[in-house]
Short mmCIF file of C-alpha atoms in Angstrom, two decimals:
data_model
loop_
_atom_site.label_atom_id
_atom_site.label_comp_id
_atom_site.label_asym_id
_atom_site.label_seq_id
_atom_site.Cartn_x
_atom_site.Cartn_y
_atom_site.Cartn_z
CA MET A 1 109.38 111.18 133.50
CA ALA A 2 105.77 111.34 132.27
CA ALA A 3 103.12 108.70 132.97
CA LEU A 4 100.02 108.07 130.90
CA TYR A 5 97.30 106.47 133.06
CA TYR A 6 94.52 104.59 131.26
CA HIS A 7 91.38 103.76 133.30
CA PRO A 8 89.23 101.14 131.51
CA ALA A 9 86.13 101.87 133.58
CA ALA A 10 86.26 105.57 132.73
CA GLY A 11 87.32 104.89 129.15
CA LYS A 12 89.93 107.63 129.12
CA ALA A 13 93.59 108.32 129.77
CA SER A 14 95.44 111.09 131.57
CA LEU A 15 99.04 112.26 131.27
CA GLU A 16 100.83 113.28 134.47
CA ALA A 17 104.37 114.21 135.39
CA VAL A 18 105.87 111.70 137.83
CA ALA A 19 109.11 111.97 139.73
CA PRO A 20 111.44 109.06 138.90
CA SER A 21 111.51 107.93 142.56
CA SER A 22 107.87 108.70 143.36
CA PRO A 23 106.43 106.07 145.78
CA SER A 24 102.94 106.89 144.55
CA LEU A 25 103.42 104.72 141.48
CA ALA A 26 102.58 101.65 143.57
CA LEU A 27 99.38 103.21 144.94
CA ARG A 28 97.44 103.86 141.74
CA PRO A 29 93.78 102.75 141.64
CA SER A 30 93.05 99.12 140.89
CA GLN A 31 92.83 98.11 137.23
CA SER A 32 94.64 101.22 135.97
CA LYS A 33 97.39 100.95 133.37
CA THR A 34 100.48 103.10 133.31
CA LEU A 35 102.54 103.87 130.22
CA CYS A 36 105.84 105.31 131.43
CA ILE A 37 107.71 107.31 128.82
CA GLY A 38 111.42 107.67 129.51
CA SER A 39 114.24 109.11 127.48
CA SER A 40 114.93 105.98 125.46
CA ARG A 41 112.20 103.39 126.09
CA TRP A 42 108.61 102.86 127.21
CA TRP A 43 106.87 100.07 129.04
CA MET A 44 103.40 99.23 130.35
CA ARG A 45 102.59 97.84 133.80
CA ARG A 46 99.32 96.62 135.22
CA TRP A 47 98.81 97.36 138.92
CA ASP A 48 96.86 94.83 141.00
CA GLY A 49 95.52 97.36 143.51
CA LYS A 50 97.79 96.17 146.36
CA ALA A 51 99.96 98.82 147.99
CA GLY A 52 103.45 98.42 146.66
CA GLY A 53 102.60 95.30 144.69
CA ILE A 54 102.90 94.54 140.96
CA SER A 55 100.91 91.72 139.41
CA SER A 56 102.38 88.31 138.71
CA SER A 57 104.53 87.56 135.68
CA SER A 58 101.55 86.04 133.85
CA SER A 59 99.53 89.19 134.42
CA ARG A 60 102.41 91.32 133.18
CA ALA A 61 102.65 89.12 130.07
CA ARG A 62 98.94 89.65 129.38
CA ALA A 63 99.38 93.39 129.90
CA ARG A 64 102.27 93.48 127.44
CA ALA A 65 100.16 91.58 124.90
CA ARG A 66 97.37 94.14 125.32
CA ALA A 67 99.90 96.95 124.91
CA VAL A 68 101.07 95.46 121.62
CA ALA A 69 97.42 95.37 120.49
CA ARG A 70 97.22 99.18 120.72
CA PRO A 71 99.36 100.25 117.70
CA ALA A 72 97.29 103.38 117.05
CA LEU A 73 98.95 105.14 119.99
CA PHE A 74 102.33 104.93 118.29
CA SER A 75 101.51 104.82 114.55
CA PRO A 76 103.56 107.29 112.47
CA VAL A 77 101.62 110.17 110.93
CA ALA A 78 101.39 109.97 107.14
CA MET A 79 102.62 113.03 105.27
CA GLU A 80 99.86 115.25 103.95
CA TRP A 81 99.15 115.76 100.25
CA GLN A 82 97.96 119.03 98.72
CA GLU A 83 96.33 119.63 95.36
CA CYS A 84 96.57 122.98 93.59
CA THR A 85 94.61 124.01 90.50
CA THR A 86 94.77 127.12 88.36
CA GLU A 87 93.66 128.02 84.85
CA LEU A 88 94.08 130.75 82.27
CA GLU A 89 92.79 131.64 78.83
CA VAL A 90 95.54 131.56 76.21
CA ASP A 91 95.31 133.27 72.83
CA VAL A 92 96.41 130.28 70.77
CA PRO A 93 94.53 127.23 69.47
CA CYS A 94 94.43 124.09 71.63
CA SER A 95 96.76 122.30 69.24
CA VAL A 96 99.46 124.96 69.66
CA ALA A 97 99.12 125.13 73.44
CA TYR A 98 99.25 121.34 73.64
CA GLN A 99 102.37 121.16 71.49
CA CYS A 100 104.16 123.87 73.50
CA TYR A 101 103.41 122.17 76.81
CA SER A 102 104.53 118.83 75.39
CA GLU A 103 108.06 120.23 75.04
CA ARG A 104 109.02 119.39 78.61
CA GLU A 105 112.60 120.67 78.43
CA SER A 106 111.30 124.18 77.67
CA ILE A 107 109.16 124.32 80.84
CA PRO A 108 111.92 126.03 82.92
CA GLN A 109 111.65 129.01 80.53
CA TRP A 110 108.26 129.92 81.97
CA MET A 111 107.59 127.98 85.20
CA PRO A 112 109.22 130.02 88.03
CA PHE A 113 110.27 127.21 90.38
CA ILE A 114 111.42 124.60 87.83
CA SER A 115 115.17 124.90 87.26
CA SER A 116 115.68 122.04 84.79
CA VAL A 117 113.92 119.22 82.96
CA LYS A 118 115.85 116.51 81.14
CA VAL A 119 114.08 113.92 79.00
CA LEU A 120 115.79 110.53 79.02
CA GLU A 121 117.11 109.69 75.56
CA ASP A 122 116.41 105.96 75.76
CA LYS A 123 113.04 106.39 77.50
CA PRO A 124 111.32 109.54 76.20
CA ASP A 125 108.31 109.06 78.47
CA LEU A 126 110.62 109.61 81.47
CA SER A 127 112.17 112.90 82.53
CA ARG A 128 114.26 114.20 85.43
CA TRP A 129 113.09 117.40 87.10
CA SER A 130 114.81 119.82 89.45
CA LEU A 131 113.11 122.45 91.61
CA LYS A 132 114.92 125.39 93.23
CA TYR A 133 113.08 128.25 94.88
CA GLU A 134 112.82 130.37 98.00
CA VAL A 135 109.71 129.47 99.99
CA PHE A 136 108.85 131.66 102.98
CA GLY A 137 112.48 132.62 103.47
CA ARG A 138 113.81 129.07 103.02
CA ASN A 139 115.82 128.01 100.00
CA VAL A 140 114.43 124.63 98.97
CA GLU A 141 115.68 122.22 96.35
CA PHE A 142 114.02 118.97 95.23
CA SER A 143 114.32 116.57 92.32
CA TRP A 144 112.27 113.69 90.96
CA LEU A 145 111.90 111.27 88.08
CA ALA A 146 108.53 111.57 86.33
CA ARG A 147 106.69 109.43 83.84
CA ASN A 148 104.36 110.99 81.28
CA MET A 149 101.21 108.88 81.07
CA THR A 150 99.48 108.27 77.74
CA PRO A 151 98.22 111.70 76.63
CA THR A 152 95.02 112.66 74.87
CA LYS A 153 96.14 114.73 71.90
CA ASN A 154 95.21 118.42 72.13
CA GLN A 155 93.24 117.70 75.32
CA LYS A 156 95.30 116.33 78.20
CA ILE A 157 98.88 115.76 79.38
CA HIS A 158 99.38 114.03 82.72
CA TRP A 159 102.22 112.56 84.75
CA ARG A 160 103.28 111.08 88.06
CA SER A 161 106.60 110.85 89.85
CA LEU A 162 108.40 107.52 90.19
CA GLU A 163 111.07 108.59 92.68
CA GLY A 164 112.16 111.70 94.54
CA LEU A 165 109.55 114.29 95.54
CA PRO A 166 106.15 112.54 95.35
CA ASN A 167 103.87 114.41 92.95
CA ARG A 168 101.40 114.00 90.10
CA GLY A 169 99.49 116.33 87.86
CA ALA A 170 97.64 117.09 84.66
CA VAL A 171 97.27 119.86 82.09
CA ARG A 172 93.95 120.08 80.26
CA PHE A 173 93.15 122.14 77.16
CA PHE A 174 89.63 123.36 76.42
CA PRO A 175 88.82 125.19 73.16
CA LYS A 176 87.25 128.64 73.51
CA THR A 177 87.39 129.89 69.92
CA PRO A 178 89.29 128.66 66.86
CA SER A 179 92.21 130.88 67.97
CA SER A 180 92.07 130.56 71.79
CA CYS A 181 91.76 127.98 74.55
CA ARG A 182 91.56 127.59 78.30
CA VAL A 183 94.50 125.83 79.96
CA GLN A 184 93.88 124.20 83.33
CA LEU A 185 96.87 123.05 85.39
CA THR A 186 96.48 120.74 88.41
CA VAL A 187 99.43 119.65 90.54
CA ALA A 188 99.31 117.43 93.63
CA TYR A 189 102.31 116.82 95.87
CA GLU A 190 103.29 115.43 99.22
CA ILE A 191 104.21 118.30 101.53
CA PRO A 192 107.96 118.01 102.22
CA GLU A 193 108.84 117.72 105.90
CA ILE A 194 110.87 120.93 105.78
CA LEU A 195 107.72 122.82 104.69
CA ALA A 196 105.26 121.09 107.04
CA PRO A 197 105.27 124.04 109.51
CA VAL A 198 103.93 126.32 106.76
CA GLY A 199 101.66 123.72 105.17
CA SER A 200 98.47 125.77 105.54
CA ALA A 201 100.04 128.71 103.68
CA LEU A 202 101.76 126.54 101.06
CA LYS A 203 98.70 125.89 98.87
CA PRO A 204 97.82 129.54 98.07
CA PHE A 205 101.53 130.24 97.63
CA MET A 206 101.89 127.39 95.11
CA GLU A 207 98.70 128.30 93.27
CA GLY A 208 100.07 131.83 92.85
CA LEU A 209 103.29 130.43 91.37
CA LEU A 210 101.37 128.12 89.04
CA LEU A 211 99.26 131.03 87.80
CA LYS A 212 102.39 133.09 87.20
CA GLY A 213 103.77 130.14 85.27
CA LEU A 214 100.65 129.93 83.09
CA GLU A 215 100.86 133.65 82.38
CA ARG A 216 104.41 133.18 81.15
CA PHE A 217 103.32 130.10 79.24
CA ALA A 218 100.63 132.16 77.48
CA ALA A 219 103.31 134.57 76.23
CA PHE A 220 105.59 131.66 75.29
CA ALA A 221 102.84 129.88 73.34
CA LYS A 222 101.78 133.09 71.61
CA GLU A 223 105.35 133.67 70.43
CA CYS A 224 105.56 130.09 69.16
CA ASN A 225 102.26 130.52 67.33
CA SER A 226 103.53 133.66 65.60
CA LYS A 227 106.34 131.62 64.06
CA ILE A 228 103.99 129.05 62.54
CA PRO A 229 103.39 129.78 58.83
CA GLN A 230 99.81 130.85 58.33
CA PRO A 231 97.81 129.24 55.46
#
């Protein structure tokens, strides 16, 4: 069993290992609080400074109330979000790049980790996505339902997930010349629990994949542009 001793006068706590039958538990300094952590439950006691004595029931009730007032000790840790951004110059006009990226069901052709995208027939602003990839030796698979937010034609496409893997992102198109543009891709996601141990290495890994995807997108958009009849 472990015991966490909190000393109000000192303003700090200490964690010590305590034998289950240790008689020393009744001899702790006056006004100290002990949080005993067992295998299946925890409780808090307030010692009155008397050898072998525990405070009255009213004192224990007040101690329990104070224990409830300390939720920060046991609050769950929120999952961390990461944001990745990459960009690339593409040798097609903004209008062509925008149109190619708008075709969501073609994204698996060039984005390495996206295995499928299916636009809902009755709600074209919604689409179901599937991700399958090997990340640091682990085969991972996730899915989510995404909503495309109102776009800005030839300038911005953005989305957010409604269920499944929490994520959001945006693609922005900046003109460079009449026949080229800069494409900037930003993706933010909640780090899945299975990948939390490698969270610090996940961002550069993902940014590398996104850049590879944009490089493939550049070739995809260029091929599409070559099929457009020239005036």
